[in-house]
Amino acid sequence: MVFPSFSQFKGKKVALITHTGADVDAVATAFVLEKALLKEKAFVQVIVPDHANLSAKALAEKIGNSFEVNKSLDEFDSAVLVDFNSFEMAGAMEQEIKNFKKKLFAIDHHSASETTIVSKSNSFVKSNAVSSTELVMSLIKKNNQKIEKEQGILIAAGIITDSNFFHVANSETFSFMAEAINASGKTFSEIVSLFNVEKTAGEKIARIKAAKRARIFSTGKHIIVTSKVGAFEADSANALIRIGADIAFVGDSDKGKIIVSGRASSHIVNRLEIDLARDVFSKLGNQFNGSGGGHPGAGAFNGKGSISECLEKCVELASKKLGKQVKEYT
Ligand SMILES: [Mn+2]
């Protein structure tokens, strides 16, 4: 696990690329690294494949930082993948990254994937880190830089969102958080207000529809729920966990393409009963012609085929891992 010192970027043009549909952690990590590399006199551009989510956009706006969407990498001397290291999370930048023949690095905390892009020697990857902002904070310290106010805010924002407000957190998370808050000069609620946007009507409807269309599977102890919505699959899966599911898979299909987002409750993840990325999403690729990954408690799959069959396969894999037969509860 080696990441180069920041000084080697001096005078270089560096692209910081987040994962597709960048979230707060991805955008925050990129902005923190941008500031650190600017101190080393690098030319830095943050690039987001496809789009950033509403919270990430709000944070960027309130901090007064900007990013480009889907940009050619031709002009750059090196590129850093931020908060991802697999082609399934590269979105519209996949081909640009494949064609990029210059120096490529990665900072990431997702579970290992079959489509890993950057080798170990050029990456700073810890799959047990709660957020990527924790990782960039460590890098800043290794490079003997001070954490600036804005960086403190961004690091805290990444930790708060990726830990799902500390539902998934270890003691290190709180150490990083204390240090980030101290550096930020802000209170916890001031930081939350920078990215906490009111949900759009579409988002609210998606969550409620997900509940309305839910199929409920029970092992007798655990409840696994599947549902289909046309957008906001990940938020909907989170909502289903909040109302009582232990594991939720929410999917959508569009012209033969399928997407499934999954979430597991912190109880089940803390007891190491399942790792959704490893036990479910990385195992769908052959049957559904695609790839998936994520974290133990949150993951996604993109592929082709029947969404109903794919959701049923998710339930089968999850129940197999839990060592229990499931019955559909109707
Ligand atoms: Mn992240």
Short mmCIF file of C-alpha atoms and ligand atoms in Angstrom, two decimals:
data_model
loop_
_atom_site.label_atom_id
_atom_site.label_comp_id
_atom_site.label_asym_id
_atom_site.label_seq_id
_atom_site.Cartn_x
_atom_site.Cartn_y
_atom_site.Cartn_z
CA MET A 1 0.00 0.00 0.00
CA VAL A 2 2.12 2.86 -1.27
CA PHE A 3 0.92 6.23 -2.39
CA PRO A 4 3.39 8.71 -3.80
CA SER A 5 4.35 11.82 -1.95
CA PHE A 6 2.44 14.90 -3.05
CA SER A 7 5.65 16.66 -4.13
CA GLN A 8 5.96 14.51 -7.25
CA PHE A 9 2.87 16.29 -8.64
CA LYS A 10 4.66 19.66 -8.62
CA GLY A 11 4.05 21.52 -11.86
CA LYS A 12 1.99 18.61 -13.23
CA LYS A 13 -1.56 18.57 -14.52
CA VAL A 14 -3.51 16.18 -12.34
CA ALA A 15 -7.06 14.92 -12.88
CA LEU A 16 -8.93 13.81 -9.74
CA ILE A 17 -11.71 11.52 -10.93
CA THR A 18 -14.56 10.48 -8.62
CA HIS A 19 -16.85 7.50 -9.15
CA THR A 20 -19.96 7.87 -11.29
CA GLY A 21 -22.86 9.54 -9.49
CA ALA A 22 -20.39 11.07 -7.05
CA ASP A 23 -21.54 11.24 -3.44
CA VAL A 24 -20.43 13.58 -0.65
CA ASP A 25 -17.48 11.37 0.33
CA ALA A 26 -16.17 11.18 -3.25
CA VAL A 27 -16.49 14.89 -3.98
CA ALA A 28 -15.15 15.87 -0.54
CA THR A 29 -12.11 13.59 -0.89
CA ALA A 30 -11.37 15.09 -4.31
CA PHE A 31 -11.64 18.66 -3.02
CA VAL A 32 -9.42 17.90 -0.01
CA LEU A 33 -6.79 16.36 -2.27
CA GLU A 34 -7.14 19.24 -4.75
CA LYS A 35 -6.26 21.74 -2.04
CA ALA A 36 -3.33 19.62 -0.84
CA LEU A 37 -1.89 19.30 -4.37
CA LEU A 38 -2.38 23.02 -5.10
CA LYS A 39 -0.05 23.66 -2.16
CA GLU A 40 2.51 21.58 -4.05
CA LYS A 41 2.00 23.81 -7.10
CA ALA A 42 0.18 21.21 -9.18
CA PHE A 43 -2.59 22.09 -11.67
CA VAL A 44 -5.65 20.18 -10.52
CA GLN A 45 -9.06 19.46 -12.01
CA VAL A 46 -11.81 17.50 -10.27
CA ILE A 47 -13.82 15.40 -12.74
CA VAL A 48 -17.11 13.63 -11.99
CA PRO A 49 -18.35 10.90 -14.37
CA ASP A 50 -22.02 11.39 -15.38
CA HIS A 51 -23.32 13.38 -12.41
CA ALA A 52 -22.99 14.09 -8.70
CA ASN A 53 -25.84 13.48 -6.28
CA LEU A 54 -27.83 16.34 -4.79
CA SER A 55 -26.01 16.39 -1.45
CA ALA A 56 -22.61 16.41 -3.18
CA LYS A 57 -23.74 19.27 -5.44
CA ALA A 58 -25.01 21.25 -2.46
CA LEU A 59 -21.72 20.77 -0.61
CA ALA A 60 -19.66 21.86 -3.65
CA GLU A 61 -21.82 24.94 -4.07
CA LYS A 62 -21.70 25.96 -0.41
CA ILE A 63 -17.95 25.41 -0.18
CA GLY A 64 -17.53 27.35 -3.44
CA ASN A 65 -15.67 24.58 -5.23
CA SER A 66 -16.41 23.23 -8.67
CA PHE A 67 -15.96 20.09 -10.73
CA GLU A 68 -16.26 19.18 -14.40
CA VAL A 69 -18.46 16.39 -15.71
CA ASN A 70 -17.09 13.80 -18.21
CA LYS A 71 -13.86 15.40 -19.40
CA SER A 72 -11.14 14.14 -21.74
CA LEU A 73 -7.93 13.15 -19.94
CA ASP A 74 -5.67 14.00 -22.91
CA GLU A 75 -4.20 17.12 -21.30
CA PHE A 76 -3.32 15.50 -17.95
CA ASP A 77 0.04 14.15 -16.77
CA SER A 78 -1.51 11.94 -14.14
CA ALA A 79 -4.88 10.98 -12.74
CA VAL A 80 -6.09 9.88 -9.31
CA LEU A 81 -9.21 7.74 -8.94
CA VAL A 82 -11.00 9.01 -5.87
CA ASP A 83 -13.35 6.84 -3.77
CA PHE A 84 -13.28 4.01 -6.35
CA ASN A 85 -10.87 1.65 -8.07
CA SER A 86 -12.98 -0.49 -10.39
CA PHE A 87 -14.34 -0.07 -13.89
CA GLU A 88 -17.92 -0.73 -12.77
CA MET A 89 -17.82 2.58 -10.87
CA ALA A 90 -16.19 4.59 -13.67
CA GLY A 91 -19.43 5.34 -15.52
CA ALA A 92 -18.97 7.42 -18.66
CA MET A 93 -15.24 7.86 -17.92
CA GLU A 94 -14.52 4.13 -18.32
CA GLN A 95 -13.06 4.40 -21.82
CA GLU A 96 -11.09 7.58 -21.01
CA ILE A 97 -9.48 5.80 -18.06
CA LYS A 98 -8.79 2.66 -20.14
CA ASN A 99 -7.08 4.80 -22.79
CA PHE A 100 -5.07 6.83 -20.28
CA LYS A 101 -1.48 5.66 -20.56
CA LYS A 102 0.13 8.01 -18.05
CA LYS A 103 0.42 7.73 -14.28
CA LEU A 104 -2.71 6.50 -12.58
CA PHE A 105 -3.31 6.34 -8.81
CA ALA A 106 -6.23 5.48 -6.55
CA ILE A 107 -7.57 6.32 -3.10
CA ASP A 108 -10.39 4.00 -2.11
CA HIS A 109 -12.22 2.14 0.63
CA HIS A 110 -14.50 -0.15 -1.40
CA SER A 111 -14.28 -3.94 -1.12
CA ALA A 112 -11.92 -5.55 -3.65
CA SER A 113 -13.40 -5.91 -7.13
CA GLU A 114 -12.77 -8.15 -10.14
CA THR A 115 -12.32 -5.07 -12.29
CA THR A 116 -9.66 -3.32 -10.21
CA ILE A 117 -8.00 -0.55 -12.20
CA VAL A 118 -4.91 0.58 -10.27
CA SER A 119 -2.34 -1.85 -8.86
CA LYS A 120 -1.55 -1.97 -5.14
CA SER A 121 1.75 -0.13 -5.50
CA ASN A 122 0.02 2.98 -6.86
CA SER A 123 -2.98 3.00 -4.60
CA PHE A 124 -3.95 3.90 -1.08
CA VAL A 125 -6.75 1.46 -0.36
CA LYS A 126 -8.22 0.36 2.95
CA SER A 127 -11.49 -1.48 2.67
CA ASN A 128 -12.04 -1.19 6.44
CA ALA A 129 -11.94 2.63 6.34
CA VAL A 130 -15.38 4.11 6.81
CA SER A 131 -14.85 6.96 4.33
CA SER A 132 -12.33 7.97 1.69
CA THR A 133 -11.95 11.34 3.40
CA GLU A 134 -10.30 9.45 6.30
CA LEU A 135 -7.75 8.11 3.83
CA VAL A 136 -6.95 11.47 2.28
CA MET A 137 -6.59 12.89 5.79
CA SER A 138 -3.94 10.24 6.54
CA LEU A 139 -2.16 11.11 3.30
CA ILE A 140 -2.08 14.81 4.18
CA LYS A 141 -0.49 13.97 7.51
CA LYS A 142 2.04 11.65 5.85
CA ASN A 143 2.97 14.56 3.61
CA ASN A 144 3.43 16.83 6.63
CA GLN A 145 0.71 19.24 5.57
CA LYS A 146 -1.64 21.00 7.97
CA ILE A 147 -5.40 20.28 7.73
CA GLU A 148 -6.99 23.58 6.65
CA LYS A 149 -10.45 24.69 7.81
CA GLU A 150 -12.17 23.84 4.55
CA GLN A 151 -10.46 20.45 4.45
CA GLY A 152 -11.67 19.78 7.99
CA ILE A 153 -15.24 20.52 6.92
CA LEU A 154 -14.98 18.27 3.88
CA ILE A 155 -13.34 15.39 5.76
CA ALA A 156 -16.07 15.53 8.42
CA ALA A 157 -18.79 15.63 5.72
CA GLY A 158 -17.38 12.48 4.08
CA ILE A 159 -17.25 10.64 7.40
CA ILE A 160 -20.78 11.66 8.41
CA THR A 161 -22.35 10.58 5.13
CA ASP A 162 -20.41 7.37 4.47
CA SER A 163 -20.83 6.23 8.08
CA ASN A 164 -24.56 6.95 7.64
CA PHE A 165 -24.42 9.31 10.61
CA PHE A 166 -22.11 6.95 12.57
CA HIS A 167 -24.29 3.85 12.18
CA VAL A 168 -21.23 2.21 10.61
CA ALA A 169 -18.29 3.49 12.62
CA ASN A 170 -15.27 2.24 14.52
CA SER A 171 -13.14 3.98 17.13
CA GLU A 172 -10.85 5.35 14.41
CA THR A 173 -13.85 7.01 12.78
CA PHE A 174 -14.36 9.08 15.92
CA SER A 175 -10.67 9.99 16.17
CA PHE A 176 -10.67 11.20 12.58
CA MET A 177 -13.95 12.99 13.19
CA ALA A 178 -12.68 14.80 16.30
CA GLU A 179 -9.60 15.98 14.47
CA ALA A 180 -11.59 17.08 11.40
CA ILE A 181 -14.14 18.99 13.49
CA ASN A 182 -11.36 20.73 15.40
CA ALA A 183 -9.67 21.76 12.16
CA SER A 184 -12.98 22.90 10.60
CA GLY A 185 -13.82 25.55 13.19
CA LYS A 186 -17.48 24.55 12.71
CA THR A 187 -20.01 22.66 14.78
CA PHE A 188 -21.39 19.27 13.79
CA SER A 189 -24.77 20.72 12.80
CA GLU A 190 -23.17 23.50 10.76
CA ILE A 191 -21.32 20.88 8.76
CA VAL A 192 -24.44 18.76 8.28
CA SER A 193 -26.33 21.81 6.99
CA LEU A 194 -23.82 22.11 4.12
CA PHE A 195 -24.96 18.89 2.45
CA ASN A 196 -28.30 18.02 4.01
CA VAL A 197 -30.71 18.93 1.23
CA GLU A 198 -34.44 18.50 1.37
CA LYS A 199 -35.43 15.48 -0.64
CA THR A 200 -37.07 16.12 -3.99
CA ALA A 201 -40.63 14.93 -4.58
CA GLY A 202 -39.23 12.24 -6.89
CA GLU A 203 -36.97 10.91 -4.16
CA LYS A 204 -39.77 10.85 -1.61
CA ILE A 205 -42.09 9.05 -4.03
CA ALA A 206 -39.40 6.49 -4.93
CA ARG A 207 -38.95 5.55 -1.28
CA ILE A 208 -42.64 5.21 -0.62
CA LYS A 209 -43.16 3.22 -3.85
CA ALA A 210 -40.31 0.92 -2.83
CA ALA A 211 -42.16 0.18 0.40
CA LYS A 212 -45.48 -0.29 -1.42
CA ARG A 213 -44.01 -2.74 -3.95
CA ALA A 214 -41.91 -4.67 -1.46
CA ARG A 215 -41.64 -8.46 -1.55
CA ILE A 216 -40.85 -9.80 1.90
CA PHE A 217 -38.72 -12.89 2.50
CA SER A 218 -38.20 -14.27 5.97
CA THR A 219 -35.66 -16.75 7.35
CA GLY A 220 -37.62 -16.80 10.59
CA LYS A 221 -35.05 -14.42 12.07
CA HIS A 222 -33.98 -12.12 9.26
CA ILE A 223 -36.13 -10.17 6.84
CA ILE A 224 -34.90 -9.71 3.29
CA VAL A 225 -36.89 -7.32 1.13
CA THR A 226 -36.80 -6.71 -2.61
CA SER A 227 -38.47 -3.95 -4.56
CA LYS A 228 -38.45 -2.17 -7.92
CA VAL A 229 -38.37 1.57 -8.46
CA GLY A 230 -37.39 3.65 -11.49
CA ALA A 231 -34.87 5.88 -9.69
CA PHE A 232 -33.17 6.43 -6.34
CA GLU A 233 -32.64 2.69 -5.82
CA ALA A 234 -29.95 3.20 -3.17
CA ASP A 235 -32.01 5.69 -1.14
CA SER A 236 -34.99 3.38 -1.38
CA ALA A 237 -32.95 0.43 -0.11
CA ASN A 238 -31.80 2.59 2.81
CA ALA A 239 -35.41 3.52 3.54
CA LEU A 240 -36.44 -0.15 3.60
CA ILE A 241 -33.68 -0.89 6.14
CA ARG A 242 -34.91 1.99 8.28
CA ILE A 243 -38.44 0.60 8.40
CA GLY A 244 -37.32 -2.86 9.44
CA ALA A 245 -35.64 -4.92 6.74
CA ASP A 246 -32.33 -6.58 7.62
CA ILE A 247 -31.31 -6.67 3.97
CA ALA A 248 -32.92 -4.77 1.11
CA PHE A 249 -32.37 -5.07 -2.64
CA VAL A 250 -33.94 -2.45 -4.86
CA GLY A 251 -33.65 -2.60 -8.62
CA ASP A 252 -34.66 -1.11 -11.90
CA SER A 253 -34.50 -2.22 -15.52
CA ASP A 254 -34.29 -0.02 -18.57
CA LYS A 255 -34.05 -1.45 -22.10
CA GLY A 256 -32.51 -4.70 -20.87
CA LYS A 257 -30.03 -2.98 -18.58
CA ILE A 258 -30.49 -3.70 -14.91
CA ILE A 259 -29.27 -2.02 -11.77
CA VAL A 260 -29.63 -3.30 -8.21
CA SER A 261 -28.70 -1.45 -5.04
CA GLY A 262 -28.42 -3.33 -1.79
CA ARG A 263 -28.21 -2.39 1.87
CA ALA A 264 -27.78 -4.42 5.03
CA SER A 265 -28.55 -3.32 8.57
CA SER A 266 -25.63 -2.43 10.82
CA HIS A 267 -26.58 -5.33 13.15
CA ILE A 268 -26.08 -7.90 10.47
CA VAL A 269 -22.90 -6.28 9.14
CA ASN A 270 -21.35 -5.80 12.59
CA ARG A 271 -21.95 -9.48 13.36
CA LEU A 272 -20.13 -10.25 10.06
CA GLU A 273 -23.06 -12.33 8.91
CA ILE A 274 -22.83 -11.00 5.37
CA ASP A 275 -20.74 -8.78 3.09
CA LEU A 276 -23.06 -7.65 0.31
CA ALA A 277 -20.19 -6.74 -2.05
CA ARG A 278 -18.40 -10.06 -1.58
CA ASP A 279 -21.29 -12.47 -1.01
CA VAL A 280 -23.92 -11.07 -3.38
CA PHE A 281 -22.93 -8.36 -5.85
CA SER A 282 -19.61 -9.83 -6.99
CA LYS A 283 -21.38 -13.13 -7.75
CA LEU A 284 -24.02 -11.90 -10.20
CA GLY A 285 -21.67 -11.07 -13.09
CA ASN A 286 -21.77 -14.36 -15.00
CA GLN A 287 -25.51 -14.88 -14.93
CA PHE A 288 -26.43 -11.25 -15.49
CA ASN A 289 -23.54 -10.10 -17.68
CA GLY A 290 -22.19 -7.23 -15.63
CA SER A 291 -20.29 -6.36 -12.50
CA GLY A 292 -20.90 -5.25 -8.97
CA GLY A 293 -19.23 -4.34 -5.73
CA GLY A 294 -19.30 -1.89 -2.83
CA HIS A 295 -18.99 -2.40 0.91
CA PRO A 296 -20.21 -5.03 3.39
CA GLY A 297 -23.35 -3.03 4.16
CA ALA A 298 -23.90 -1.21 0.87
CA GLY A 299 -23.35 -2.31 -2.70
CA ALA A 300 -24.65 -2.28 -6.22
CA PHE A 301 -24.72 -4.32 -9.42
CA ASN A 302 -25.03 -3.22 -13.04
CA GLY A 303 -25.77 -5.78 -15.72
CA LYS A 304 -28.25 -7.12 -18.24
CA GLY A 305 -31.26 -9.41 -18.07
CA SER A 306 -34.43 -9.76 -16.05
CA ILE A 307 -34.59 -7.55 -12.99
CA SER A 308 -37.06 -9.92 -11.27
CA GLU A 309 -34.69 -12.86 -11.73
CA CYS A 310 -31.75 -10.78 -10.55
CA LEU A 311 -33.55 -9.67 -7.38
CA GLU A 312 -34.51 -13.30 -6.68
CA LYS A 313 -30.89 -14.33 -7.17
CA CYS A 314 -29.84 -11.65 -4.66
CA VAL A 315 -32.25 -13.11 -2.10
CA GLU A 316 -30.95 -16.62 -2.84
CA LEU A 317 -27.29 -15.60 -2.38
CA ALA A 318 -28.03 -13.62 0.78
CA SER A 319 -30.06 -16.40 2.40
CA LYS A 320 -27.41 -18.96 1.44
CA LYS A 321 -24.80 -16.83 3.19
CA LEU A 322 -27.04 -16.53 6.25
CA GLY A 323 -27.34 -20.34 6.18
CA LYS A 324 -31.12 -20.26 6.16
CA GLN A 325 -33.99 -21.09 3.83
CA VAL A 326 -36.29 -18.18 3.07
CA LYS A 327 -40.04 -18.17 2.74
CA GLU A 328 -41.85 -15.41 0.95
CA TYR A 329 -44.22 -13.70 3.31
CA THR A 330 -47.41 -12.73 1.53
MN MN B 1 -16.94 6.56 -0.05
#
